[in-house]
Amino acid sequence: MDGVDCPRHPASTLLVGREADLELVRSFLDDSVVRGAALLLTGEAGVGKSALLDAVADSAEGRGVRVLRAAGVQFEADISYAGLNQLLLPLFGSFQDLDPLHRDALSVAVGIGEGPPPDRLLTSTAVLLLLRAAARSRLLLVVDDLPWLDRATTAVLGFVARRLVGSNVGLLTASRSGADSFFESGGLTEYRLRPLDEQSSAALLSQVHPGVSPAVRRRIVAEARGNPLALVELPEALTDRQRVSLTAVPAVLPLTQRLRAVFASRVAALPAAARELLLLAALEATGDLATVEAAATGRATLADLGPAERDRLVSLSPDARSLSFRHPLIGAAVVHHASLAECRRAHRALAEVLRDKPERRAWHLGEAAAGPDEDVAALLEEAARHRSRRGDALGAVTALTRAAGLSPAAADKSRRLAEAAYIGADAGGELEDASRLLAGARLADAAGRESLHAAAASAFLLINKDGDIETAHRLLVGAIEEGDHGWEAGNDALIEALHTLLLLCWYGGEPRLWHPLLRALDRLRPEPPELLWVCARTFGDPARTGPAALPRLERLLASVGTDPTRVVRAGTASVYPDRLPDTRAASWRLVEQGRSGSAPVRRHLGALMHLALDHFHLGRWDEAARLAAEGVALCETHDYGFYAWYFQYVQAIVSAVRGDTASSTALTQRIIRWSAPRGAHGARFFACHARALAALGGGDFETAYRYGAELSAPGTLAPYVPHALWGALDLVEAAVRTGRDAEAAAHVAAMRASAMGALSPRLRLLVRAAEALVTPGRPGADLFALALAEDRPERWPFDHARVRLLQGERLRRLRATSEARAELSAALEVFEGLGATPWAARAAAELRAGGQNGAAAAKPGRVALTAQEREVATLAARGLTNKQIAERLLLSHRTVGTHLYQIYPKLGITSRAALRDALDANDTT
């Protein structure tokens, strides 16, 4: 039968994605068994018609419906009434209920009576009478594979189908689309069962073959094109290694015996010339008929495709310029039917006519080669470089792997496998594959020196498993400094190794890790590539070296192009100068390509990272959270455990600014637990920033100060910790709130002395706001106003609203009431729009303290104080000093001051003297 009713797989698995189809057929037949009707189910071979019929039949029987079944069988197609015998077998005992004329005719037809062949009309009428009699309760006929039913049976079924109205009998039949059949379906309802969508295809394949690697799974999903039988069967034809390694999978997937029975038998019946053209088309893969015809010169012409067209194996475009297989597995069946010699001859013919297409020509030459061939290996290596630049990481890995297989010299084989391993680890998303390729490279030339690509691949594999940054860094630095590369800036392997080293340095978060990279950059001749140079200066220590790189960054962003690697690296250079909006369109394009499977996984992840940060700064926090969740899921799917922390950081800061401190804390704890044993101090600094931000919003300034100081010690912007720029204002505010005025002033001085303000308008806003915080009185308020004068506040709404809040607090304390209200109201409006709940509460409390009533100030109602805040407020209301309260509660006097600073605006008061009344009023609200 056509379907996927394979005994080794449960029916529930094989019906993945068919819920809507099953419900539609059930609902139709629920009506049909009342009023009598027939439904013809059609679809391509293997699309799952049999599985759907089984499910409907089981469901009907479960509801008390009697089900009679039959299925066409090829070797019985010439036996008259063989199908009717199969269908009516359970009713043979009921023949006695018919009148003698119809009983005898039907008995002879199904082979249990003797006599001359009965009249067709008489037999058909007898069947209809028998079914109506048997359907005193409900009856459902299920007939599969109509094309293989004998002609006599199909005639009877057609007669019966058009006479079921008013009976309790329903008829459900299935037929392959386009197949010839004697069944007359005119006037019957037809339902076409379509292929599964991509999501359902992936789910089915994952359930039936969970051990298949993600890359191989995507390849099978693409080849199966929604056909459940192909999804179930194709992995069965692969070896264990092929199931987990995309590079080991042949260009044309092999077929199982079951798939060959469905697809290959039709190919075998074609004339030799037609098979020749189909073989060329299957191997050429683009469908270009001009190429196919040229390669077949002297052996076949396009006119020879007629039989394949008539048998619906292929379709030609209206202008006869392109050919497509009705199903991709037909192409696989064509290749399977050809001998190895025929396939090689076809590849050579295609290579000959593709001289102006070097990549495709190299591939065909590689497939035609019968043994080692350095010339072809070199062509494939060059083709791999072109593919890599276009973002086709897996195509590049495949070409390099094939080139390695054709390499006569062990050193060349090792070098090519190592490069394939590096591309696979850096971009392809298949770490297990990369690990096997790297092992193969070392085996191929065990006595040789490890290449730069091998070292870079090893570094990636180390950090994504249980290795640490220090070991990966040492391994890569050793390969770079000991390599025989002449420090040529045009050496691709060296430049890729330096880009990898740059990331390792950043992950490590320690200045000493950067020294070897900076030395290497100075030694490059004639000069470092611009993208590498800019990344090193804007991503390493931007507070000191960033502004000098901005003109070059501007040029890079103007010509970022579509190369996935270049897009992501330009985004990396743009993070701290706040230029991610300039890469937004290219990053979105890369994400969409990644979602469709046409972009390298690592580049997909890089684009997601940058877009998530960009959307956070834009105030689009829901989108930032969605992008981060997508990144986490992608890391889990592809075993890129090392990069998950970056997305968890985005989730943590979104939770922090929204006031979900518990979620933010849980996420940062996860980051710290993961990063500590691996020496990924850069990740720990990100966690510190999120924790400080969460504490600030909640008014826990002591905790905010502790984490801010861990990110960057007061009085200095930590060198080679670029995230110190983003936490600088947090540290200054926490220091001011906890009475650490000297530390706050020292940090502001460090911010002013650095190049931080020259990097971007947002960072200049933060520098001026920090300076205003440590400048008392009206001069400080004027500095806040200067900070807020920066244009386009909509680019960083949260940062602008924070500064407005600080300005409003200052103005209120200066008794500039109307000015304070304007700033606080503006801040409150933005915070509420963003969903920044704790910050909105701070702004509303300040407005209440300033005497504003109405919606803008928010009705106070009962204010929730923490247990410790309640104790501090109660003791202060009794007249105890901060020092006395601190001694009693075993706190520092600074912590007591911080609590009171938060309690006053919460209760809507401005002095200690008002505490008692405010507490009493709050208790009775």
PDB file of C-alpha atoms in Angstrom, residues 531-635:
ATOM      1  CA  LEU A 531      37.356  44.370   9.759  1.00  0.00           C
ATOM      2  CA  LEU A 532      39.738  42.572  12.136  1.00  0.00           C
ATOM      3  CA  TRP A 533      41.437  45.847  13.124  1.00  0.00           C
ATOM      4  CA  VAL A 534      38.119  47.614  13.791  1.00  0.00           C
ATOM      5  CA  CYS A 535      36.762  44.682  15.839  1.00  0.00           C
ATOM      6  CA  ALA A 536      39.884  44.626  17.988  1.00  0.00           C
ATOM      7  CA  ARG A 537      39.489  48.309  18.846  1.00  0.00           C
ATOM      8  CA  THR A 538      35.745  48.613  19.328  1.00  0.00           C
ATOM      9  CA  PHE A 539      35.154  45.247  20.973  1.00  0.00           C
ATOM     10  CA  GLY A 540      38.270  44.856  23.089  1.00  0.00           C
ATOM     11  CA  ASP A 541      38.846  48.051  25.068  1.00  0.00           C
ATOM     12  CA  PRO A 542      36.536  50.614  23.439  1.00  0.00           C
ATOM     13  CA  ALA A 543      36.808  53.041  26.363  1.00  0.00           C
ATOM     14  CA  ARG A 544      40.398  53.661  25.277  1.00  0.00           C
ATOM     15  CA  THR A 545      40.719  52.620  21.642  1.00  0.00           C
ATOM     16  CA  GLY A 546      37.183  52.770  20.230  1.00  0.00           C
ATOM     17  CA  PRO A 547      36.861  56.328  18.854  1.00  0.00           C
ATOM     18  CA  ALA A 548      39.931  55.991  16.616  1.00  0.00           C
ATOM     19  CA  ALA A 549      38.182  53.138  14.798  1.00  0.00           C
ATOM     20  CA  LEU A 550      34.847  54.908  14.231  1.00  0.00           C
ATOM     21  CA  PRO A 551      35.664  56.340  10.761  1.00  0.00           C
ATOM     22  CA  ARG A 552      36.677  52.882   9.543  1.00  0.00           C
ATOM     23  CA  LEU A 553      33.601  51.356  11.181  1.00  0.00           C
ATOM     24  CA  GLU A 554      31.488  53.873   9.285  1.00  0.00           C
ATOM     25  CA  ARG A 555      32.966  52.698   5.984  1.00  0.00           C
ATOM     26  CA  LEU A 556      32.465  49.051   6.907  1.00  0.00           C
ATOM     27  CA  LEU A 557      28.814  49.577   7.791  1.00  0.00           C
ATOM     28  CA  ALA A 558      28.198  51.374   4.508  1.00  0.00           C
ATOM     29  CA  SER A 559      29.336  48.297   2.603  1.00  0.00           C
ATOM     30  CA  VAL A 560      28.434  45.428   4.925  1.00  0.00           C
ATOM     31  CA  GLY A 561      26.943  43.359   2.068  1.00  0.00           C
ATOM     32  CA  THR A 562      25.344  39.941   2.487  1.00  0.00           C
ATOM     33  CA  ASP A 563      28.270  37.673   3.442  1.00  0.00           C
ATOM     34  CA  PRO A 564      26.986  36.142   6.734  1.00  0.00           C
ATOM     35  CA  THR A 565      30.415  36.158   8.366  1.00  0.00           C
ATOM     36  CA  ARG A 566      31.006  39.786   7.460  1.00  0.00           C
ATOM     37  CA  VAL A 567      27.516  40.811   8.629  1.00  0.00           C
ATOM     38  CA  VAL A 568      28.016  39.231  12.057  1.00  0.00           C
ATOM     39  CA  ARG A 569      31.542  40.583  12.499  1.00  0.00           C
ATOM     40  CA  ALA A 570      30.429  44.077  11.508  1.00  0.00           C
ATOM     41  CA  GLY A 571      27.699  43.706  14.135  1.00  0.00           C
ATOM     42  CA  THR A 572      30.315  42.652  16.685  1.00  0.00           C
ATOM     43  CA  ALA A 573      32.301  45.813  15.939  1.00  0.00           C
ATOM     44  CA  SER A 574      29.092  47.856  16.364  1.00  0.00           C
ATOM     45  CA  VAL A 575      27.946  46.626  19.794  1.00  0.00           C
ATOM     46  CA  TYR A 576      29.754  49.087  22.064  1.00  0.00           C
ATOM     47  CA  PRO A 577      29.708  52.110  19.706  1.00  0.00           C
ATOM     48  CA  ASP A 578      25.901  51.597  19.638  1.00  0.00           C
ATOM     49  CA  ARG A 579      25.808  51.169  15.874  1.00  0.00           C
ATOM     50  CA  LEU A 580      23.754  47.965  15.808  1.00  0.00           C
ATOM     51  CA  PRO A 581      20.837  49.778  14.096  1.00  0.00           C
ATOM     52  CA  ASP A 582      23.082  50.089  11.033  1.00  0.00           C
ATOM     53  CA  THR A 583      23.322  46.288  10.783  1.00  0.00           C
ATOM     54  CA  ARG A 584      19.659  45.649  11.597  1.00  0.00           C
ATOM     55  CA  ALA A 585      18.428  44.979   8.059  1.00  0.00           C
ATOM     56  CA  ALA A 586      21.337  42.664   7.235  1.00  0.00           C
ATOM     57  CA  SER A 587      20.943  40.854  10.561  1.00  0.00           C
ATOM     58  CA  TRP A 588      17.216  40.309  10.006  1.00  0.00           C
ATOM     59  CA  ARG A 589      17.941  38.942   6.549  1.00  0.00           C
ATOM     60  CA  LEU A 590      20.437  36.534   8.096  1.00  0.00           C
ATOM     61  CA  VAL A 591      17.966  35.429  10.779  1.00  0.00           C
ATOM     62  CA  GLU A 592      15.293  34.721   8.166  1.00  0.00           C
ATOM     63  CA  GLN A 593      17.818  32.713   6.161  1.00  0.00           C
ATOM     64  CA  GLY A 594      18.806  30.841   9.304  1.00  0.00           C
ATOM     65  CA  ARG A 595      15.191  30.014  10.084  1.00  0.00           C
ATOM     66  CA  SER A 596      14.788  28.589   6.597  1.00  0.00           C
ATOM     67  CA  GLY A 597      18.003  26.571   6.937  1.00  0.00           C
ATOM     68  CA  SER A 598      19.913  28.519   4.264  1.00  0.00           C
ATOM     69  CA  ALA A 599      22.351  30.334   6.583  1.00  0.00           C
ATOM     70  CA  PRO A 600      25.069  28.904   8.867  1.00  0.00           C
ATOM     71  CA  VAL A 601      23.870  28.253  12.403  1.00  0.00           C
ATOM     72  CA  ARG A 602      26.636  30.215  14.111  1.00  0.00           C
ATOM     73  CA  ARG A 603      25.924  33.234  11.925  1.00  0.00           C
ATOM     74  CA  HIS A 604      22.210  32.841  12.670  1.00  0.00           C
ATOM     75  CA  LEU A 605      23.091  32.921  16.374  1.00  0.00           C
ATOM     76  CA  GLY A 606      25.327  35.967  15.941  1.00  0.00           C
ATOM     77  CA  ALA A 607      22.591  37.896  14.165  1.00  0.00           C
ATOM     78  CA  LEU A 608      20.091  36.932  16.888  1.00  0.00           C
ATOM     79  CA  MET A 609      22.495  38.184  19.577  1.00  0.00           C
ATOM     80  CA  HIS A 610      22.858  41.571  17.920  1.00  0.00           C
ATOM     81  CA  LEU A 611      19.165  41.989  17.170  1.00  0.00           C
ATOM     82  CA  ALA A 612      18.218  41.063  20.738  1.00  0.00           C
ATOM     83  CA  LEU A 613      20.536  43.764  22.129  1.00  0.00           C
ATOM     84  CA  ASP A 614      19.357  46.256  19.534  1.00  0.00           C
ATOM     85  CA  HIS A 615      15.714  45.662  20.439  1.00  0.00           C
ATOM     86  CA  PHE A 616      16.475  45.958  24.142  1.00  0.00           C
ATOM     87  CA  HIS A 617      17.983  49.411  23.674  1.00  0.00           C
ATOM     88  CA  LEU A 618      15.061  50.375  21.428  1.00  0.00           C
ATOM     89  CA  GLY A 619      12.664  49.495  24.239  1.00  0.00           C
ATOM     90  CA  ARG A 620      11.117  46.622  22.268  1.00  0.00           C
ATOM     91  CA  TRP A 621      11.526  44.218  25.130  1.00  0.00           C
ATOM     92  CA  ASP A 622       8.976  41.613  24.046  1.00  0.00           C
ATOM     93  CA  GLU A 623      10.819  41.188  20.747  1.00  0.00           C
ATOM     94  CA  ALA A 624      14.183  41.110  22.540  1.00  0.00           C
ATOM     95  CA  ALA A 625      12.891  38.327  24.795  1.00  0.00           C
ATOM     96  CA  ARG A 626      11.526  36.358  21.813  1.00  0.00           C
ATOM     97  CA  LEU A 627      14.821  36.614  19.952  1.00  0.00           C
ATOM     98  CA  ALA A 628      16.702  35.537  23.071  1.00  0.00           C
ATOM     99  CA  ALA A 629      14.420  32.524  23.532  1.00  0.00           C
ATOM    100  CA  GLU A 630      15.000  31.567  19.894  1.00  0.00           C
ATOM    101  CA  GLY A 631      18.739  31.802  20.484  1.00  0.00           C
ATOM    102  CA  VAL A 632      18.606  29.590  23.582  1.00  0.00           C
ATOM    103  CA  ALA A 633      16.590  26.966  21.685  1.00  0.00           C
ATOM    104  CA  LEU A 634      19.025  27.083  18.768  1.00  0.00           C
ATOM    105  CA  CYS A 635      21.991  26.604  21.125  1.00  0.00           C
TER     106      CYS A 635
END
